[in-house]
Coordinates of C-alpha atoms in Angstrom, one line a residue:
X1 CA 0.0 0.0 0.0
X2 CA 2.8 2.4 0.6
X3 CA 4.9 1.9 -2.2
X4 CA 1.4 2.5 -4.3
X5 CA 0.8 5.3 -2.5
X6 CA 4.2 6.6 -3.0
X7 CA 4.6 5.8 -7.1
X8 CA 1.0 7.8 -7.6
X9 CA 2.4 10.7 -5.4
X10 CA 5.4 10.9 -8.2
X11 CA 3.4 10.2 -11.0
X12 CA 1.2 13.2 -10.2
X13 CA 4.1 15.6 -9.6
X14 CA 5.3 14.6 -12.4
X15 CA 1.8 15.1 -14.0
X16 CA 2.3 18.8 -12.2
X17 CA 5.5 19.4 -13.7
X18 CA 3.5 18.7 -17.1
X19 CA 0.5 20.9 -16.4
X20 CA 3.3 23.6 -15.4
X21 CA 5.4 23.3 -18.4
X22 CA 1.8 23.7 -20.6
X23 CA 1.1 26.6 -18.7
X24 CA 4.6 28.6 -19.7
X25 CA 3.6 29.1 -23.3
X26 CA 1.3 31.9 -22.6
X27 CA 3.7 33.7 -20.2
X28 CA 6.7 33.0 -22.8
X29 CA 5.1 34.4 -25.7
X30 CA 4.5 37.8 -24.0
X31 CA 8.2 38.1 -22.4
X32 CA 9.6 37.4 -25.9
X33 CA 7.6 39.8 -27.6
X34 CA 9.6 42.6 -25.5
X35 CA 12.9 41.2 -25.3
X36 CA 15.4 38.8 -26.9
X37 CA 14.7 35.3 -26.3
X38 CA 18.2 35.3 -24.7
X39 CA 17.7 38.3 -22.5
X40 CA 14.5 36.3 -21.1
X41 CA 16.3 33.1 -20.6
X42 CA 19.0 35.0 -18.7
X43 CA 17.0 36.5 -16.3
X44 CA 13.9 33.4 -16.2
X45 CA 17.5 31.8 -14.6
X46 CA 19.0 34.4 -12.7
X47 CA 15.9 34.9 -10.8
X48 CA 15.8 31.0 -9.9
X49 CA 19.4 31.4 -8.9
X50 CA 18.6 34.0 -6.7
X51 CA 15.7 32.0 -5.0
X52 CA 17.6 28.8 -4.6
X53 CA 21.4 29.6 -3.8
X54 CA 20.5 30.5 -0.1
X55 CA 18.6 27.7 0.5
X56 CA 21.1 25.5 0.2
X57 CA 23.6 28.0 1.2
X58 CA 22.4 27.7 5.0
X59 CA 22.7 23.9 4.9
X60 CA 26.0 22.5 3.8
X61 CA 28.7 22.3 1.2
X62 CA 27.7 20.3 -2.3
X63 CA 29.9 17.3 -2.4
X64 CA 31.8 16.4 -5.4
X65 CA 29.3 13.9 -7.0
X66 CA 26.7 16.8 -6.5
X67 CA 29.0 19.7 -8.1
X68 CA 29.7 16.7 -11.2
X69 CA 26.4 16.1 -12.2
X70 CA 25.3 19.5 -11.5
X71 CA 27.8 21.1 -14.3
X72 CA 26.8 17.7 -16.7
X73 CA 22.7 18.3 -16.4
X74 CA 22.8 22.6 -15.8
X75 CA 24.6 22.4 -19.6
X76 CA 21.8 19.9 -20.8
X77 CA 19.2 21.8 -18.7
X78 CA 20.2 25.1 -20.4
X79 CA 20.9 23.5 -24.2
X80 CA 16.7 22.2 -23.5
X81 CA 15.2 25.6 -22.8
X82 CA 17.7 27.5 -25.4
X83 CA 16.6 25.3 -28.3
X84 CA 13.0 24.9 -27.2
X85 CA 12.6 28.4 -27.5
X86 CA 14.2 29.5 -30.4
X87 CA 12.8 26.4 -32.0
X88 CA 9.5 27.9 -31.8
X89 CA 10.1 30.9 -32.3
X90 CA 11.0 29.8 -36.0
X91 CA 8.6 27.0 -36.8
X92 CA 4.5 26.1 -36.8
X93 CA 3.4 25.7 -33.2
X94 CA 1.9 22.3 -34.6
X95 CA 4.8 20.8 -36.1
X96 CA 6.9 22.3 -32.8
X97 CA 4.8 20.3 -30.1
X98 CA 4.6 17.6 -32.3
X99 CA 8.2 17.2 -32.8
X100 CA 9.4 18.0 -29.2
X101 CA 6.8 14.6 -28.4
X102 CA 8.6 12.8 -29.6
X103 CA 11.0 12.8 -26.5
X104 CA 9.2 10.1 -25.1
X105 CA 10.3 7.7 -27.9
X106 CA 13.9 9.0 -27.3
X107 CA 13.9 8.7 -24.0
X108 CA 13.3 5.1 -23.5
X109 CA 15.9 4.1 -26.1
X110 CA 18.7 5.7 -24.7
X111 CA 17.7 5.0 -21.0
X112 CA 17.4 1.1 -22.3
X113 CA 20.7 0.9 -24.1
X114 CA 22.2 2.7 -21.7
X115 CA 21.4 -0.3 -19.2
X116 CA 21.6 -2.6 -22.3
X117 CA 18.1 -3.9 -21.6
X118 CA 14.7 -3.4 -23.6
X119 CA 11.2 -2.6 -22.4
X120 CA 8.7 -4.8 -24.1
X121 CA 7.0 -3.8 -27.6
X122 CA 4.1 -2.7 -26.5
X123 CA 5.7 -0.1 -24.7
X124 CA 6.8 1.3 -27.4
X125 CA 3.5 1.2 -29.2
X126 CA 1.9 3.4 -26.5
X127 CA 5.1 5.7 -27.4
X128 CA 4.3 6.1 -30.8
X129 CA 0.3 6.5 -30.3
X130 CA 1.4 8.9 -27.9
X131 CA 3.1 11.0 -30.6
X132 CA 0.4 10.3 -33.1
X133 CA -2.2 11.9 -30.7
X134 CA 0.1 15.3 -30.4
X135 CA 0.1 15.5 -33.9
X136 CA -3.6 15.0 -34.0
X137 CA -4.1 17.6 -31.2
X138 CA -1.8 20.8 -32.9
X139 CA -2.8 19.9 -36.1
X140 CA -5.4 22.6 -36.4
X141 CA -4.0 24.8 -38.7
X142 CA -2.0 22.0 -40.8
X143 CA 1.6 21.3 -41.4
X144 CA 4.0 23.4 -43.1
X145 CA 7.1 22.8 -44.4
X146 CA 10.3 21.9 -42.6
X147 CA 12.6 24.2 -41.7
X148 CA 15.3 25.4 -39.0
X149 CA 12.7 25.7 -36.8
X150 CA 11.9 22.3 -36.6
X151 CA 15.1 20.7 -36.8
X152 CA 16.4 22.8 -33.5
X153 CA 12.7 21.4 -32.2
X154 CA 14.1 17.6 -33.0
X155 CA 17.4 18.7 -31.2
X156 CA 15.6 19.7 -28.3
X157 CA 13.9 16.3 -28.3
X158 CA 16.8 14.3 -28.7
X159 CA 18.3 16.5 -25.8
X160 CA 15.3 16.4 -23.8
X161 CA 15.8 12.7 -23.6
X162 CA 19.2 13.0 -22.5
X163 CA 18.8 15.1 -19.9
X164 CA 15.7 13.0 -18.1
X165 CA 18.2 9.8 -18.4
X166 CA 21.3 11.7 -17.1
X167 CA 19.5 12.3 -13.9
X168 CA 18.7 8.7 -13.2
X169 CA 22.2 7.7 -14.1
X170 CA 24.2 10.0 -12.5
X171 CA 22.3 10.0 -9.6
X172 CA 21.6 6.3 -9.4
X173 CA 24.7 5.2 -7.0
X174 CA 25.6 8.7 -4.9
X175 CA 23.7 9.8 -2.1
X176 CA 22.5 13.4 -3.9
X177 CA 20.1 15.9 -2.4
X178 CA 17.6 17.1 -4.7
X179 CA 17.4 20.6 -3.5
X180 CA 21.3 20.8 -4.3
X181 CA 21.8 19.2 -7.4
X182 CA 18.8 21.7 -9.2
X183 CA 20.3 25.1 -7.6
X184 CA 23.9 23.9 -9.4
X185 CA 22.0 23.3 -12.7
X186 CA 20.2 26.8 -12.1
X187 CA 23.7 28.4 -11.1
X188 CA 25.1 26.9 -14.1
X189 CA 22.6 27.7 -16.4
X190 CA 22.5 30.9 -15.0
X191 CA 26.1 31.8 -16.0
X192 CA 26.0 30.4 -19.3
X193 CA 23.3 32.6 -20.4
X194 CA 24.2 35.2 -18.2
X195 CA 27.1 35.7 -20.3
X196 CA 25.5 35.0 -24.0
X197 CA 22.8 37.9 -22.9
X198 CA 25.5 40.3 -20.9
X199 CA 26.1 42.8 -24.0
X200 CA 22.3 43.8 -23.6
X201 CA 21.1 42.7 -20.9
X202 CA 20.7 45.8 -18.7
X203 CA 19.2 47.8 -21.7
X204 CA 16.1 45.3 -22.0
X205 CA 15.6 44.4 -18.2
X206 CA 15.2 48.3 -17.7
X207 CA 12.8 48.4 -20.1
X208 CA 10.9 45.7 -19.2
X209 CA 7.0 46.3 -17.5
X210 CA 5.7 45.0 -14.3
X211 CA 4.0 42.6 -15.9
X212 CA 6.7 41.0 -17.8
X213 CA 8.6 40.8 -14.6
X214 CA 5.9 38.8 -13.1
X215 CA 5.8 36.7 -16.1
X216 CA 9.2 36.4 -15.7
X217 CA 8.9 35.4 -11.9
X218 CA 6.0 32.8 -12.9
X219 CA 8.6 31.2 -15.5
X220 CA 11.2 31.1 -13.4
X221 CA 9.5 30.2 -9.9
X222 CA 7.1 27.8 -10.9
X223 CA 8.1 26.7 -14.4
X224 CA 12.1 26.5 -13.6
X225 CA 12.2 26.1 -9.6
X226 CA 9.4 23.9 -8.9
X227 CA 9.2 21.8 -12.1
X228 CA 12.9 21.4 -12.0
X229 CA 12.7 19.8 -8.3
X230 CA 9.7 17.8 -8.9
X231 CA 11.3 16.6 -11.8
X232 CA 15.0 15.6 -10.3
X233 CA 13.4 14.6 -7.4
X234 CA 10.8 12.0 -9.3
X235 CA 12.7 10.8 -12.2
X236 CA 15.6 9.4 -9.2
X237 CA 12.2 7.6 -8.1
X238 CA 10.5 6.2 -11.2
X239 CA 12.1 5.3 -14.7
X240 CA 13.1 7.5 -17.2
X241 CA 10.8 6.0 -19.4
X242 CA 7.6 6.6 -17.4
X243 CA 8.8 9.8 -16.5
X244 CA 9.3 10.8 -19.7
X245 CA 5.6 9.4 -20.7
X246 CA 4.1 11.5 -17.9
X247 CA 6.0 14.8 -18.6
X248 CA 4.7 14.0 -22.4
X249 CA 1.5 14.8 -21.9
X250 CA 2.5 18.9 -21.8
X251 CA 1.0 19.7 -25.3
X252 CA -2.3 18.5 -23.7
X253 CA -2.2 20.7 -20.6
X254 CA -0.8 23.6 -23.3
X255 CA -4.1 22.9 -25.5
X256 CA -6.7 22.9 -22.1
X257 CA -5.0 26.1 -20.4
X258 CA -5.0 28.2 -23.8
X259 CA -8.9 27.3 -24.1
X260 CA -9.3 28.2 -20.8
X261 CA -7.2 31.4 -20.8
X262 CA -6.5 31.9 -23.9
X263 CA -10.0 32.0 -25.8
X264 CA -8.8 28.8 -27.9
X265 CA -10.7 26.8 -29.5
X266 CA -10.2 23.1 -29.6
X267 CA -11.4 20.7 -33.4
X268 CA -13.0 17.5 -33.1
X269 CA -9.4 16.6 -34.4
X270 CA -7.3 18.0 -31.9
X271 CA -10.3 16.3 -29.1
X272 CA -9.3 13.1 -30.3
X273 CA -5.7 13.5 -30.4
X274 CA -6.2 14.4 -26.5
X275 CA -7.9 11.4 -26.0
X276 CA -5.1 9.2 -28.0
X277 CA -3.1 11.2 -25.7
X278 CA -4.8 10.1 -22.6
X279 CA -5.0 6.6 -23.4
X280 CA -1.6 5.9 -24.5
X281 CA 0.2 7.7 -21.3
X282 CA -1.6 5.7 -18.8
X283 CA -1.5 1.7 -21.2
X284 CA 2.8 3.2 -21.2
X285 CA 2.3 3.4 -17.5
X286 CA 0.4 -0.1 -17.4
X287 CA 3.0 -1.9 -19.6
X288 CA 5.9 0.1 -17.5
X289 CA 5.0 -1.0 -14.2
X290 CA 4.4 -4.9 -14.9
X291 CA 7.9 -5.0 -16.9
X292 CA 9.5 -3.1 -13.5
X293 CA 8.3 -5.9 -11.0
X294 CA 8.6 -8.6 -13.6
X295 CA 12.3 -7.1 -13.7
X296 CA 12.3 -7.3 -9.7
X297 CA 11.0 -10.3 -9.2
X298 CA 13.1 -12.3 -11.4
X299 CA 16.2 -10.2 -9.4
X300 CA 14.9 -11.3 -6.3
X301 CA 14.3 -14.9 -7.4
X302 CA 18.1 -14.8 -9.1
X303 CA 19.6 -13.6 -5.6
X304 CA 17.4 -16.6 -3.6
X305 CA 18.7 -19.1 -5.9
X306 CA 22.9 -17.6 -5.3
X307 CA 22.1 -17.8 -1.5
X308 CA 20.7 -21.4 -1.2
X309 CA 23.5 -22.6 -3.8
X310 CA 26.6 -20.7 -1.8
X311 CA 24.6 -22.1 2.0
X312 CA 25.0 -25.8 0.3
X313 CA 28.6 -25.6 -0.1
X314 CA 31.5 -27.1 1.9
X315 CA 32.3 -25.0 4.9
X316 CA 35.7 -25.6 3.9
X317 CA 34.6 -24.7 0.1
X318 CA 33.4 -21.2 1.4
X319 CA 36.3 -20.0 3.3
X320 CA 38.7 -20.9 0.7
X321 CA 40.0 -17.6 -0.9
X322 CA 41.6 -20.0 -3.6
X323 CA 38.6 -21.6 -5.0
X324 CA 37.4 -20.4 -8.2
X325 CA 33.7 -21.3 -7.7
X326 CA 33.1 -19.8 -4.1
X327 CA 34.4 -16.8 -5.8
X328 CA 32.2 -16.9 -8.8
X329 CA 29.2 -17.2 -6.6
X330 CA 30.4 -14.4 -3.9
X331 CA 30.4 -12.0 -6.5
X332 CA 27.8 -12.4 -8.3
X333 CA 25.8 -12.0 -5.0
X334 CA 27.5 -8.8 -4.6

């Protein structure tokens, strides 16, 4: 009961961070029609900086495996947002959320060959219905054709998926506090575009209104701080894979907060892409789960079988240092 308590507790953070992440259109699309996308970026980061550095500040020291991955996933962290937002800047809003969807294909390919092991077809099924139902939802207004726009779109896919599976493998075997690890991406992120945006960065923050500047807190408090905790903090709990799947369904929440807000309006196409949507992240989540405790079951029936074959040895086979078998067995227990 608790550890199904606990995995629907992540799954709807991570649904959070999703419905966060769908929110930030609106408030991105009126900070970049006063400033530079990179002038926005800068200060989206400097003010999560600002609101994270003395939190951690007043608690200890980041240790070493902290400050490593920090530097590795604040570049990827930074290369996401950077490419994300020109990418739309200079493509179709349909062919952008459609392409960007299709991080959760990437992501379960490179988290599996990473661990050289496969999730079951019909994982990957889900995947792909997944993507076709974001295509059906932003396809209002029809495709157009290819161009830069989209292919930094496909890059921030690609990189997407490469930053969710960095956190669960660099975090996977080092006793790393969550709080810590996002203010060094933040910091780091913070500097790198800090610097890109330094030749005009005072001349547009001046300029900027009140309301920008709470945009810009809204981006960076909730869409940066908050979504980039949640998100550390759940994918170091659940697979990359599932989190990926969850975090997906962002063009959905972008679609229901711009009819709600925004005065959209949503086609009997784009309903039924939200269903395909719907129905594809949760069978993902279905076939997910059952390959994870088939996974741990077998594990746990592998590590019974070691322990009754190394109690049935000699005694004086066990405490032999020089036998090859009692070896064998001894480490792959360990």
């Amino acid at each position: 009961m608790t550890r199904t308590r606990s995995t629907l507790t992540t799954d709807l953070l991570l649904l959070a961070v999703a419905v966060v992440w769908g929110s930030s259109y609106l408030a991105a699309k009126d900070v970049a029609a006063v400033t530079p996308v990179v002038v926005a970026l800068a200060l989206r980061y400097a003010i999560s900086a600002i609101a994270l550095v003395p939190l951690v500040a007043v608690r200890r020291r980041p240790s070493l495996p902290e400050l490593r991955s920090g530097l590795v996933l604040g570049c990827t962290q930074a290369a996401v947002l950077t490419l994300e937002t020109f990418g739309v800047a200079h493509t179709s809003a349909t062919n952008a959320g459609l392409i960007i969807s299709l991080t959760v294909v990437f992501t379960p390919v490179l988290s599996n060959a990473w661990s050289r092991t496969w999730l079951p077809a019909p994982f990957f099924v889900a995947a792909a219905l997944a993507v076709v139902g974001v295509g059906l939802l932003v396809s209002g207004h029809g495709f157009r054709t290819p161009n830069w726009g989209d292919a930094l779109m496909l890059a921030a896919a690609g990189v997407r998926a490469v930053h969710v599976t960095l956190i669960g493998e660099l975090t996977r075997s080092h006793q790393i506090d969550t709080l810590t690890l996002t203010t060094i991406q933040t910091v780091v992120g913070a500097l790198i575009l800090g610097a890109v945006a330094l030749p005009q960065l005072t001349r547009h923050a001046e300029a900027l209104s009140p309301a920008s500047w709470a945009r810009l807190a809204y981006l960076a408090l909730i869409c940066s701080v908050f979504a980039f905790l949640v998100q550390t903090w759940a994918v170091r709990r659940t697979s990359p894979s599932r989190a990926s799947l969850l975090m997906g369904t962002e063009p959905l929440w972008a679609v229901t907060i711009g009819i709600c807000i925004g005065g959209e309006r949503l086609t009997a196409l784009a309903a039924a892409g939200a269903a395909l949507i719907i129905i594809a992240t949760f069978a993902g989540q279905r076939i997910e789960r059952r390959h994870s405790k088939g996974g741990a079951k077998v594990s746990r029936e592998t590590a019974a079988t070691l322990a009754q074959a190394d109690e049935a040895l000699p005694a004086t086979m066990k405490n032999s240092q020089a036998d090859g078998s009692s070896s064998l067995i001894s480490a792959q227990k360990n």
